Structure formats: C-alpha cells, structure tokens
Amino acid sequence: MQRIVSGMRSTGRLHLGHYLGVIQNWVKLQENNECFFFVADWHALTTKYDNTKDLRQDVVDVVIDWLAAGIDPKKSTIYVQSMIPEIAELNIYLSMITPQNWVERDPTLKDMAKILRTKEASNSQISYGLMGYPVLMSADIMMLNSDAIPVGMDQVAHIEITRDIVRRFNNIYKTDFFKEPKPLLNECAYICGLDGNKMSKSYDNDIKISDTEEVTAKRIMSAITDRSRLRRDDLGHPDQCEVAFKYWEIFGEKDQIETVKCECEKGLRGCADCKRQLGAIVNERLREIRERRKYYEAHIDEVHQIIREGSEKTRKEAQKVLTEVRNLIGMY
C-alpha cells in the first residue's frame, strides 16, 4: 500500500474538468492506497491574497464536491492545508536549502505569475509567497513523506523539484529519511470548456458539479459544434465538432456515440437536437453526485467534522515527520 498525497486550491465549487481530470482518479486510488487529500488554501492566497471574503466557504465547497463525487472519509483523509502549521515550518527549512534558480524554472510558478501579472496589469511584480510556491508545494508532499503523487503528464515537471529538494535535503543532512515521491500518472478523460478552450470558471465556459439540471442543459446548448454546418440537414463532420461530439465521446455509451456519429454525417441529426440529448446524458451521469451533494449541503456540520477529524489525523502524522526533521537539522 502506497501513501498518496494530492490537493486542490480552494477555488470554490468544482467543475467537470476537476471531476474527470482528478477526482475520478482519486476515487479509484483510495480503494488500495493510504490517501491524503487536502484543500490548499495557502496556495489560493498566492493569487487571491486581496480577495479572501469567500475563502472559508470556498474550502467547504471543495470538500462537499469531493464527498459528493465519491471521496470516502472512511477510506481517505481529507484535511485543510492551513490547519497543519507543521507544513509552514517545514517550508521554512526547505526554503533554506533550495537554490533560487530551481524555483524560477518551475512551470507552476511561471503559469501562476502569468495569471497574476494579467490581473494586476501595470504591476509586473510577483509576491514573495508566489515565488516560494514550488517550495511550499514540496513541503505539502514531504510533510507526509509520501510515496506517490497523482498527476497528469503535463504536471510531471512539478514533481521533479520536490524530488530534487528531497535529494538535496538527504544529502546535506546525511540521511535517507525522505522518500523520493514518484509521479503517478492519471488515467483520465480531458474535457474542454464549452467554447473549446480549457475549462475554467474564470472563462465562464464550465459546467459545475453543483449546477442544476436546468442550468447544465442550458449551458450545453451553448457548446460549439461543427462550424461548417449551417442547416439541420447539412452533412456533418463529427471530427470537426469542436466541443459537443467530444462530450458525447466522454459521456455516451458506445452504441449511442456510433448512432450520433452516423446520423450527424448523414445530416439526419441537427446540432440543437444533438445537444438537447447530450444535456440529458450529462445530467443523468451527474444525478447521484448531485443527490449526495444535496445531502452534505443539508448536513454541513458533518462536513466540518470530516475536515476537523481529517486535519487532526494529518497533523499527528506531520508532527512525527517534523520531529525527525528538527533532529536531523539540529534545531534546539
């Protein structure tokens, strides 16, 4: 059994990209591994430091979506990053040994700096906290001395800096205490936004797990289809359908997908009718998840208890690691 650690920034209610790209995989991993999943509220501050009025609710919404999507608190440990102060102390120790150029080359930092600079327009400076993002990310992983980190192929480089820091720490303090965490590649479906771009709340092209059936159906009607098709009986090109047919390939059954493809190519299926049926399919896929979400919304004390208990359990594990780290460094 491997110890697995993974987290998400506290950005509020999650969308289908989060579910298909991350949470589905977590649900599978929790069956045969020791899993710790955390809400990264400190990481959220790197770009939302000036807009924190919804920070607490964002944390709760993320956890509710996890629970609704199948993360089981009896199988996995759910915790909030800022409720584990040991992470902050470990972050300090790691920051002392991490060369500046390691931090500057991290792709996560580059992406987040781009977001912040766009937001602040004339101010091209990034904060000290954002500059240290890769080290804090490493502290998150090393705090539980994890074996593996589930990531997509595009995120493997993010784990490399942690492996570099582990090797450097072990070398400097003549130890083999920290494991080098391995990237665990996700086997997941990628879903684009309704406009064909990356699905994102900031682009307003997403479908949220918590959306109603009516909202979901309406938003799917805005999905881009085959731009070359002007009339209902025009011959369609499913391979050129930028969004809608891709959703069919994710949510439809094999025979449904083949029928949609065949009818589209023969001009027997209009795009509007196609998207109406697609909306019903997506809503059916999300029905049980949304029912569980309603349960947790009505039992919010249970959600808070899951967060408290998970954070307490995680903190005990973190204290064991930090005690050893302090001894290895030689702290008073």
C-alpha positions as a LaTeX table, in Angstrom:
\begin{tabular}{lrrr}
\hline
Residue & $x$ (\AA) & $y$ (\AA) & $z$ (\AA) \\
\hline
Met1 & 0.00 & 0.00 & 0.00 \\
Gln2 & 1.40 & 3.37 & $-1.04$ \\
Arg3 & 0.92 & 6.65 & 0.79 \\
Ile4 & $-0.53$ & 9.13 & $-1.69$ \\
Val5 & $-0.90$ & 12.88 & $-1.21$ \\
Ser6 & $-2.71$ & 15.26 & $-3.52$ \\
Gly7 & $-4.55$ & 18.56 & $-3.23$ \\
Met8 & $-6.52$ & 21.30 & $-4.92$ \\
Arg9 & $-6.52$ & 25.03 & $-4.41$ \\
Ser10 & $-9.61$ & 26.35 & $-2.68$ \\
Thr11 & $-11.25$ & 27.92 & $-5.71$ \\
Gly12 & $-14.84$ & 27.20 & $-4.72$ \\
Arg13 & $-17.32$ & 24.94 & $-6.46$ \\
Leu14 & $-15.67$ & 22.47 & $-8.83$ \\
His15 & $-16.47$ & 21.76 & $-12.47$ \\
Leu16 & $-16.41$ & 18.72 & $-14.75$ \\
Gly17 & $-12.75$ & 19.30 & $-15.56$ \\
His18 & $-11.87$ & 18.76 & $-11.90$ \\
Tyr19 & $-14.11$ & 15.70 & $-11.69$ \\
Leu20 & $-12.94$ & 13.94 & $-14.85$ \\
Gly21 & $-9.31$ & 15.04 & $-14.64$ \\
Val22 & $-8.62$ & 14.50 & $-10.94$ \\
Ile23 & $-11.39$ & 13.36 & $-8.61$ \\
Gln24 & $-12.41$ & 10.25 & $-10.58$ \\
Asn25 & $-8.84$ & 9.05 & $-10.29$ \\
Trp26 & $-8.72$ & 9.80 & $-6.55$ \\
Val27 & $-11.86$ & 7.72 & $-6.03$ \\
Lys28 & $-10.12$ & 4.73 & $-7.62$ \\
Leu29 & $-6.85$ & 5.27 & $-5.76$ \\
Gln30 & $-8.50$ & 5.34 & $-2.34$ \\
Glu31 & $-9.51$ & 1.69 & $-2.69$ \\
Asn32 & $-5.98$ & 0.29 & $-2.43$ \\
Asn33 & $-3.82$ & 3.10 & $-1.05$ \\
Glu34 & $-3.42$ & 5.29 & 2.01 \\
Cys35 & $-4.72$ & 8.57 & 0.59 \\
Phe36 & $-4.47$ & 12.09 & 2.00 \\
Phe37 & $-6.34$ & 14.79 & 0.05 \\
Phe38 & $-6.02$ & 18.43 & 1.07 \\
Val39 & $-7.59$ & 21.77 & 0.25 \\
Ala40 & $-4.71$ & 24.14 & $-0.47$ \\
Asp41 & $-5.96$ & 27.41 & 1.00 \\
Trp42 & $-2.45$ & 28.85 & 1.47 \\
His43 & $-1.78$ & 28.22 & $-2.21$ \\
Ala44 & $-5.00$ & 30.03 & $-3.05$ \\
Leu45 & $-3.59$ & 33.15 & $-1.38$ \\
Thr46 & $-0.75$ & 33.34 & $-3.91$ \\
Thr47 & $-3.17$ & 34.87 & $-6.42$ \\
Lys48 & $-6.21$ & 35.71 & $-4.26$ \\
Tyr49 & $-4.47$ & 37.46 & $-1.35$ \\
Asp50 & $-6.59$ & 40.58 & $-1.89$ \\
Asn51 & $-9.93$ & 38.79 & $-2.20$ \\
Thr52 & $-10.44$ & 36.45 & 0.74 \\
Lys53 & $-14.05$ & 37.14 & 1.72 \\
Asp54 & $-15.16$ & 33.76 & 0.33 \\
Leu55 & $-12.05$ & 31.78 & 1.33 \\
Arg56 & $-13.73$ & 29.75 & 4.11 \\
Gln57 & $-16.78$ & 28.96 & 2.00 \\
Asp58 & $-14.55$ & 28.03 & $-0.94$ \\
Val59 & $-12.83$ & 25.43 & 1.25 \\
Val60 & $-16.19$ & 23.96 & 2.30 \\
Asp61 & $-17.49$ & 23.90 & $-1.28$ \\
Val62 & $-14.42$ & 22.00 & $-2.48$ \\
Val63 & $-14.81$ & 19.39 & 0.26 \\
Ile64 & $-18.55$ & 18.99 & $-0.41$ \\
Asp65 & $-17.85$ & 18.39 & $-4.10$ \\
Trp66 & $-15.19$ & 15.79 & $-3.21$ \\
Leu67 & $-17.58$ & 13.96 & $-0.92$ \\
Ala68 & $-20.38$ & 14.13 & $-3.48$ \\
Ala69 & $-18.08$ & 12.77 & $-6.20$ \\
Gly70 & $-17.13$ & 9.73 & $-4.12$ \\
Ile71 & $-14.20$ & 10.58 & $-1.87$ \\
Asp72 & $-14.97$ & 8.47 & 1.20 \\
Pro73 & $-13.71$ & 9.87 & 4.56 \\
Lys74 & $-13.60$ & 6.28 & 5.86 \\
Lys75 & $-11.09$ & 5.40 & 3.14 \\
Ser76 & $-9.30$ & 8.72 & 2.60 \\
Thr77 & $-8.15$ & 11.51 & 4.89 \\
Ile78 & $-9.43$ & 14.96 & 3.98 \\
Tyr79 & $-7.70$ & 17.98 & 5.51 \\
Val80 & $-7.14$ & 21.70 & 5.08 \\
Gln81 & $-3.57$ & 22.87 & 4.44 \\
Ser82 & $-3.63$ & 25.83 & 6.85 \\
Met83 & $-4.81$ & 23.58 & 9.69 \\
Ile84 & $-1.40$ & 21.84 & 9.60 \\
Pro85 & 1.07 & 24.53 & 10.83 \\
Glu86 & 3.88 & 21.98 & 10.62 \\
Ile87 & 3.76 & 22.43 & 6.84 \\
Ala88 & 4.73 & 26.10 & 7.29 \\
Glu89 & 7.70 & 25.18 & 9.49 \\
Leu90 & 8.90 & 22.53 & 7.06 \\
Asn91 & 8.50 & 25.07 & 4.26 \\
Ile92 & 10.96 & 27.36 & 6.09 \\
Tyr93 & 13.59 & 24.61 & 6.39 \\
Leu94 & 13.21 & 23.60 & 2.75 \\
Ser95 & 13.39 & 27.20 & 1.57 \\
Met96 & 16.82 & 27.49 & 3.24 \\
Ile97 & 18.31 & 24.71 & 1.11 \\
Thr98 & 16.55 & 25.32 & $-2.23$ \\
Pro99 & 18.58 & 27.25 & $-4.84$ \\
Gln100 & 16.81 & 30.24 & $-6.36$ \\
Asn101 & 17.17 & 29.01 & $-9.94$ \\
Trp102 & 15.33 & 25.77 & $-9.07$ \\
Val103 & 12.33 & 27.83 & $-8.04$ \\
Glu104 & 12.44 & 30.13 & $-11.05$ \\
Arg105 & 12.37 & 27.29 & $-13.58$ \\
Asp106 & 9.29 & 25.61 & $-12.11$ \\
Pro107 & 6.41 & 25.63 & $-14.65$ \\
Thr108 & 3.78 & 26.07 & $-11.93$ \\
Leu109 & 5.37 & 29.34 & $-10.86$ \\
Lys110 & 5.55 & 30.59 & $-14.44$ \\
Asp111 & 1.87 & 29.84 & $-15.05$ \\
Met112 & 0.73 & 31.48 & $-11.82$ \\
Ala113 & 2.94 & 34.52 & $-12.34$ \\
Lys114 & 1.33 & 34.97 & $-15.77$ \\
Ile115 & $-2.14$ & 34.92 & $-14.18$ \\
Leu116 & $-1.15$ & 37.44 & $-11.53$ \\
Arg117 & 0.52 & 39.81 & $-13.98$ \\
Thr118 & $-2.58$ & 39.77 & $-16.18$ \\
Lys119 & $-4.69$ & 40.55 & $-13.14$ \\
Glu120 & $-2.52$ & 43.43 & $-11.92$ \\
Ala121 & $-1.83$ & 44.77 & $-15.42$ \\
Ser122 & 0.67 & 47.57 & $-14.80$ \\
Asn123 & 2.27 & 45.90 & $-11.78$ \\
Ser124 & 4.60 & 43.21 & $-13.09$ \\
Gln125 & 5.95 & 42.26 & $-9.65$ \\
Ile126 & 5.11 & 38.89 & $-8.12$ \\
Ser127 & 4.94 & 38.31 & $-4.38$ \\
Tyr128 & 7.50 & 36.55 & $-2.20$ \\
Gly129 & 4.80 & 33.99 & $-1.42$ \\
Leu130 & 4.18 & 33.22 & $-5.09$ \\
Met131 & 7.92 & 32.96 & $-5.72$ \\
Gly132 & 8.08 & 30.31 & $-3.00$ \\
Tyr133 & 5.09 & 28.36 & $-4.34$ \\
Pro134 & 7.19 & 25.39 & $-5.58$ \\
Val135 & 8.87 & 25.00 & $-2.18$ \\
Leu136 & 5.56 & 25.12 & $-0.32$ \\
Met137 & 4.24 & 22.52 & $-2.76$ \\
Ser138 & 7.23 & 20.34 & $-1.89$ \\
Ala139 & 6.55 & 20.84 & 1.82 \\
Asp140 & 2.98 & 19.63 & 1.26 \\
Ile141 & 4.28 & 16.43 & $-0.30$ \\
Met142 & 7.21 & 15.83 & 2.06 \\
Met143 & 5.19 & 16.62 & 5.18 \\
Leu144 & 3.63 & 13.16 & 4.96 \\
Asn145 & 6.71 & 11.53 & 3.38 \\
Ser146 & 4.50 & 10.31 & 0.56 \\
Asp147 & 5.35 & 7.57 & $-1.91$ \\
Ala148 & 3.48 & 8.85 & $-4.96$ \\
Ile149 & 1.65 & 11.90 & $-6.29$ \\
Pro150 & $-1.16$ & 11.51 & $-8.85$ \\
Val151 & $-0.57$ & 13.96 & $-11.72$ \\
Gly152 & $-1.28$ & 14.43 & $-15.39$ \\
Met153 & 1.50 & 14.13 & $-17.94$ \\
Asp154 & 1.78 & 17.94 & $-18.10$ \\
Gln155 & 2.43 & 18.10 & $-14.35$ \\
Val156 & 5.31 & 15.63 & $-14.05$ \\
Ala157 & 7.80 & 18.51 & $-14.08$ \\
His158 & 6.09 & 19.92 & $-10.98$ \\
Ile159 & 7.07 & 16.82 & $-9.03$ \\
Glu160 & 10.68 & 16.94 & $-10.17$ \\
Ile161 & 11.51 & 19.95 & $-7.99$ \\
Thr162 & 10.23 & 18.02 & $-4.97$ \\
Arg163 & 12.41 & 15.07 & $-5.87$ \\
Asp164 & 15.37 & 17.45 & $-6.27$ \\
Ile165 & 14.69 & 19.00 & $-2.86$ \\
Val166 & 14.37 & 15.55 & $-1.25$ \\
Arg167 & 17.74 & 14.52 & $-2.65$ \\
Arg168 & 19.34 & 17.78 & $-1.56$ \\
Phe169 & 17.93 & 17.53 & 1.97 \\
Asn170 & 19.01 & 13.90 & 2.34 \\
Asn171 & 22.48 & 14.73 & 1.00 \\
Ile172 & 23.05 & 17.80 & 3.20 \\
Tyr173 & 21.88 & 16.12 & 6.40 \\
Lys174 & 23.39 & 12.69 & 5.61 \\
Thr175 & 20.13 & 10.79 & 5.77 \\
Asp176 & 17.75 & 8.74 & 3.69 \\
Phe177 & 14.74 & 9.83 & 5.73 \\
Phe178 & 12.69 & 11.42 & 2.95 \\
Lys179 & 11.41 & 9.25 & 0.10 \\
Glu180 & 11.61 & 10.50 & $-3.47$ \\
Pro181 & 7.91 & 10.68 & $-4.41$ \\
Lys182 & 7.06 & 9.16 & $-7.76$ \\
Pro183 & 4.61 & 10.79 & $-10.18$ \\
Leu184 & 1.55 & 8.57 & $-10.57$ \\
Leu185 & 0.12 & 9.31 & $-14.00$ \\
Asn186 & $-3.63$ & 9.83 & $-14.10$ \\
Glu187 & $-5.68$ & 7.78 & $-16.49$ \\
Cys188 & $-8.35$ & 10.37 & $-17.02$ \\
Ala189 & $-10.53$ & 11.99 & $-19.63$ \\
Tyr190 & $-9.74$ & 15.55 & $-20.70$ \\
Ile191 & $-12.76$ & 17.77 & $-21.19$ \\
Cys192 & $-12.55$ & 21.18 & $-22.82$ \\
Gly193 & $-14.75$ & 24.12 & $-21.93$ \\
Leu194 & $-17.97$ & 24.92 & $-23.78$ \\
Asp195 & $-16.07$ & 27.34 & $-26.03$ \\
Gly196 & $-13.32$ & 24.86 & $-26.88$ \\
Asn197 & $-10.73$ & 26.37 & $-24.55$ \\
Lys198 & $-9.52$ & 24.86 & $-21.28$ \\
Met199 & $-12.46$ & 24.51 & $-18.89$ \\
Ser200 & $-12.21$ & 27.27 & $-16.29$ \\
Lys201 & $-14.52$ & 29.22 & $-14.04$ \\
Ser202 & $-12.68$ & 32.41 & $-14.98$ \\
Tyr203 & $-13.53$ & 31.81 & $-18.67$ \\
Asp204 & $-17.20$ & 31.15 & $-17.81$ \\
Asn205 & $-17.08$ & 28.07 & $-20.04$ \\
Asp206 & $-17.54$ & 25.43 & $-17.35$ \\
Ile207 & $-20.23$ & 23.08 & $-16.09$ \\
Lys208 & $-20.15$ & 22.79 & $-12.32$ \\
Ile209 & $-20.83$ & 19.61 & $-10.40$ \\
Ser210 & $-23.28$ & 21.64 & $-8.32$ \\
Asp211 & $-25.21$ & 23.14 & $-11.26$ \\
Thr212 & $-28.89$ & 22.25 & $-11.55$ \\
Glu213 & $-30.15$ & 20.07 & $-14.39$ \\
Glu214 & $-31.72$ & 23.15 & $-15.96$ \\
Val215 & $-28.51$ & 25.16 & $-15.84$ \\
Thr216 & $-26.48$ & 22.24 & $-17.21$ \\
Ala217 & $-28.88$ & 21.69 & $-20.10$ \\
Lys218 & $-28.89$ & 25.39 & $-20.95$ \\
Arg219 & $-25.09$ & 25.68 & $-20.85$ \\
Ile220 & $-24.61$ & 22.61 & $-23.04$ \\
Met221 & $-26.84$ & 24.28 & $-25.64$ \\
Ser222 & $-24.09$ & 26.92 & $-25.94$ \\
Ala223 & $-21.39$ & 24.34 & $-26.73$ \\
Ile224 & $-19.59$ & 24.84 & $-30.04$ \\
Thr225 & $-20.33$ & 22.24 & $-32.72$ \\
Asp226 & $-19.26$ & 21.88 & $-36.38$ \\
Arg227 & $-18.78$ & 25.47 & $-37.58$ \\
Ser228 & $-19.05$ & 24.45 & $-41.25$ \\
Arg229 & $-22.61$ & 23.18 & $-40.77$ \\
Leu230 & $-25.23$ & 25.88 & $-41.41$ \\
Arg231 & $-28.52$ & 23.95 & $-41.78$ \\
Arg232 & $-30.00$ & 21.00 & $-39.95$ \\
Asp233 & $-29.81$ & 18.69 & $-42.97$ \\
Asp234 & $-26.25$ & 19.65 & $-43.94$ \\
Leu235 & $-23.86$ & 16.71 & $-43.81$ \\
Gly236 & $-21.98$ & 16.88 & $-40.52$ \\
His237 & $-18.36$ & 16.22 & $-39.59$ \\
Pro238 & $-18.12$ & 14.81 & $-36.03$ \\
Asp239 & $-14.31$ & 15.02 & $-36.16$ \\
Gln240 & $-14.66$ & 18.79 & $-36.70$ \\
Cys241 & $-17.26$ & 19.23 & $-33.94$ \\
Glu242 & $-15.15$ & 21.26 & $-31.51$ \\
Val243 & $-16.99$ & 20.51 & $-28.26$ \\
Ala244 & $-20.33$ & 18.69 & $-28.39$ \\
Phe245 & $-19.16$ & 15.44 & $-30.01$ \\
Lys246 & $-16.15$ & 15.34 & $-27.66$ \\
Tyr247 & $-18.61$ & 15.40 & $-24.78$ \\
Trp248 & $-20.52$ & 12.54 & $-26.39$ \\
Glu249 & $-17.31$ & 10.52 & $-26.51$ \\
Ile250 & $-16.85$ & 11.06 & $-22.77$ \\
Phe251 & $-20.41$ & 10.65 & $-21.50$ \\
Gly252 & $-22.15$ & 8.47 & $-24.10$ \\
Glu253 & $-22.32$ & 4.69 & $-24.38$ \\
Lys254 & $-20.53$ & 3.10 & $-27.32$ \\
Asp255 & $-23.71$ & 2.46 & $-29.32$ \\
Gln256 & $-25.01$ & 5.99 & $-28.60$ \\
Ile257 & $-21.78$ & 7.53 & $-29.86$ \\
Glu258 & $-21.91$ & 5.48 & $-33.05$ \\
Thr259 & $-25.54$ & 6.49 & $-33.66$ \\
Val260 & $-24.78$ & 10.19 & $-33.12$ \\
Lys261 & $-21.79$ & 9.98 & $-35.46$ \\
Cys262 & $-23.73$ & 8.18 & $-38.20$ \\
Glu263 & $-26.79$ & 10.48 & $-38.04$ \\
Cys264 & $-24.61$ & 13.60 & $-38.00$ \\
Glu265 & $-22.62$ & 12.52 & $-41.06$ \\
Lys266 & $-25.86$ & 11.81 & $-42.96$ \\
Gly267 & $-27.49$ & 15.09 & $-42.00$ \\
Leu268 & $-30.21$ & 13.32 & $-40.01$ \\
Arg269 & $-29.37$ & 14.97 & $-36.68$ \\
Gly270 & $-29.46$ & 18.71 & $-36.05$ \\
Cys271 & $-26.93$ & 20.25 & $-33.67$ \\
Ala272 & $-29.63$ & 21.67 & $-31.38$ \\
Asp273 & $-31.36$ & 18.28 & $-31.02$ \\
Cys274 & $-27.99$ & 16.65 & $-30.52$ \\
Lys275 & $-27.09$ & 19.00 & $-27.66$ \\
Arg276 & $-30.51$ & 18.60 & $-26.02$ \\
Gln277 & $-29.98$ & 14.84 & $-25.87$ \\
Leu278 & $-26.40$ & 15.35 & $-24.71$ \\
Gly279 & $-27.61$ & 17.54 & $-21.84$ \\
Ala280 & $-29.89$ & 14.73 & $-20.66$ \\
Ile281 & $-26.99$ & 12.24 & $-20.79$ \\
Val282 & $-24.68$ & 14.51 & $-18.78$ \\
Asn283 & $-27.38$ & 15.22 & $-16.21$ \\
Glu284 & $-28.01$ & 11.50 & $-15.75$ \\
Arg285 & $-24.28$ & 10.91 & $-15.23$ \\
Leu286 & $-24.22$ & 13.58 & $-12.52$ \\
Arg287 & $-27.54$ & 12.67 & $-10.87$ \\
Glu288 & $-26.18$ & 10.57 & $-7.98$ \\
Ile289 & $-23.32$ & 13.00 & $-7.37$ \\
Arg290 & $-25.75$ & 15.89 & $-7.13$ \\
Glu291 & $-28.02$ & 13.95 & $-4.79$ \\
Arg292 & $-25.08$ & 13.33 & $-2.46$ \\
Arg293 & $-24.16$ & 16.98 & $-2.70$ \\
Lys294 & $-27.63$ & 18.00 & $-1.55$ \\
Tyr295 & $-27.24$ & 15.65 & 1.43 \\
Tyr296 & $-23.97$ & 17.28 & 2.53 \\
Glu297 & $-25.34$ & 20.78 & 1.96 \\
Ala298 & $-28.15$ & 19.86 & 4.37 \\
His299 & $-25.69$ & 18.28 & 6.85 \\
Ile300 & $-22.97$ & 20.92 & 6.90 \\
Asp301 & $-21.93$ & 20.03 & 10.48 \\
Glu302 & $-20.95$ & 16.60 & 9.19 \\
Val303 & $-18.71$ & 18.25 & 6.59 \\
His304 & $-16.98$ & 20.37 & 9.22 \\
Gln305 & $-16.48$ & 17.28 & 11.39 \\
Ile306 & $-14.87$ & 15.42 & 8.48 \\
Ile307 & $-12.48$ & 18.36 & 7.95 \\
Arg308 & $-11.62$ & 18.59 & 11.66 \\
Glu309 & $-11.04$ & 14.87 & 12.12 \\
Gly310 & $-9.01$ & 14.58 & 8.92 \\
Ser311 & $-6.88$ & 17.58 & 9.83 \\
Glu312 & $-6.26$ & 16.24 & 13.36 \\
Lys313 & $-5.17$ & 12.87 & 11.98 \\
Thr314 & $-2.91$ & 14.52 & 9.40 \\
Arg315 & $-1.37$ & 16.80 & 11.99 \\
Lys316 & $-0.32$ & 13.83 & 14.14 \\
Glu317 & 1.43 & 12.32 & 11.12 \\
Ala318 & 3.03 & 15.67 & 10.29 \\
Gln319 & 4.34 & 16.09 & 13.83 \\
Lys320 & 6.18 & 12.77 & 13.58 \\
Val321 & 7.91 & 13.89 & 10.39 \\
Leu322 & 8.72 & 17.37 & 11.71 \\
Thr323 & 10.25 & 15.96 & 14.92 \\
Glu324 & 12.65 & 13.88 & 12.83 \\
Val325 & 13.42 & 16.85 & 10.55 \\
Arg326 & 14.28 & 19.08 & 13.51 \\
Asn327 & 16.55 & 16.37 & 14.91 \\
Leu328 & 18.32 & 15.88 & 11.58 \\
Ile329 & 18.91 & 19.60 & 11.16 \\
Gly330 & 19.92 & 20.04 & 14.79 \\
Met331 & 17.32 & 22.56 & 15.88 \\
Tyr332 & 17.23 & 23.48 & 19.59 \\
\hline
\end{tabular}
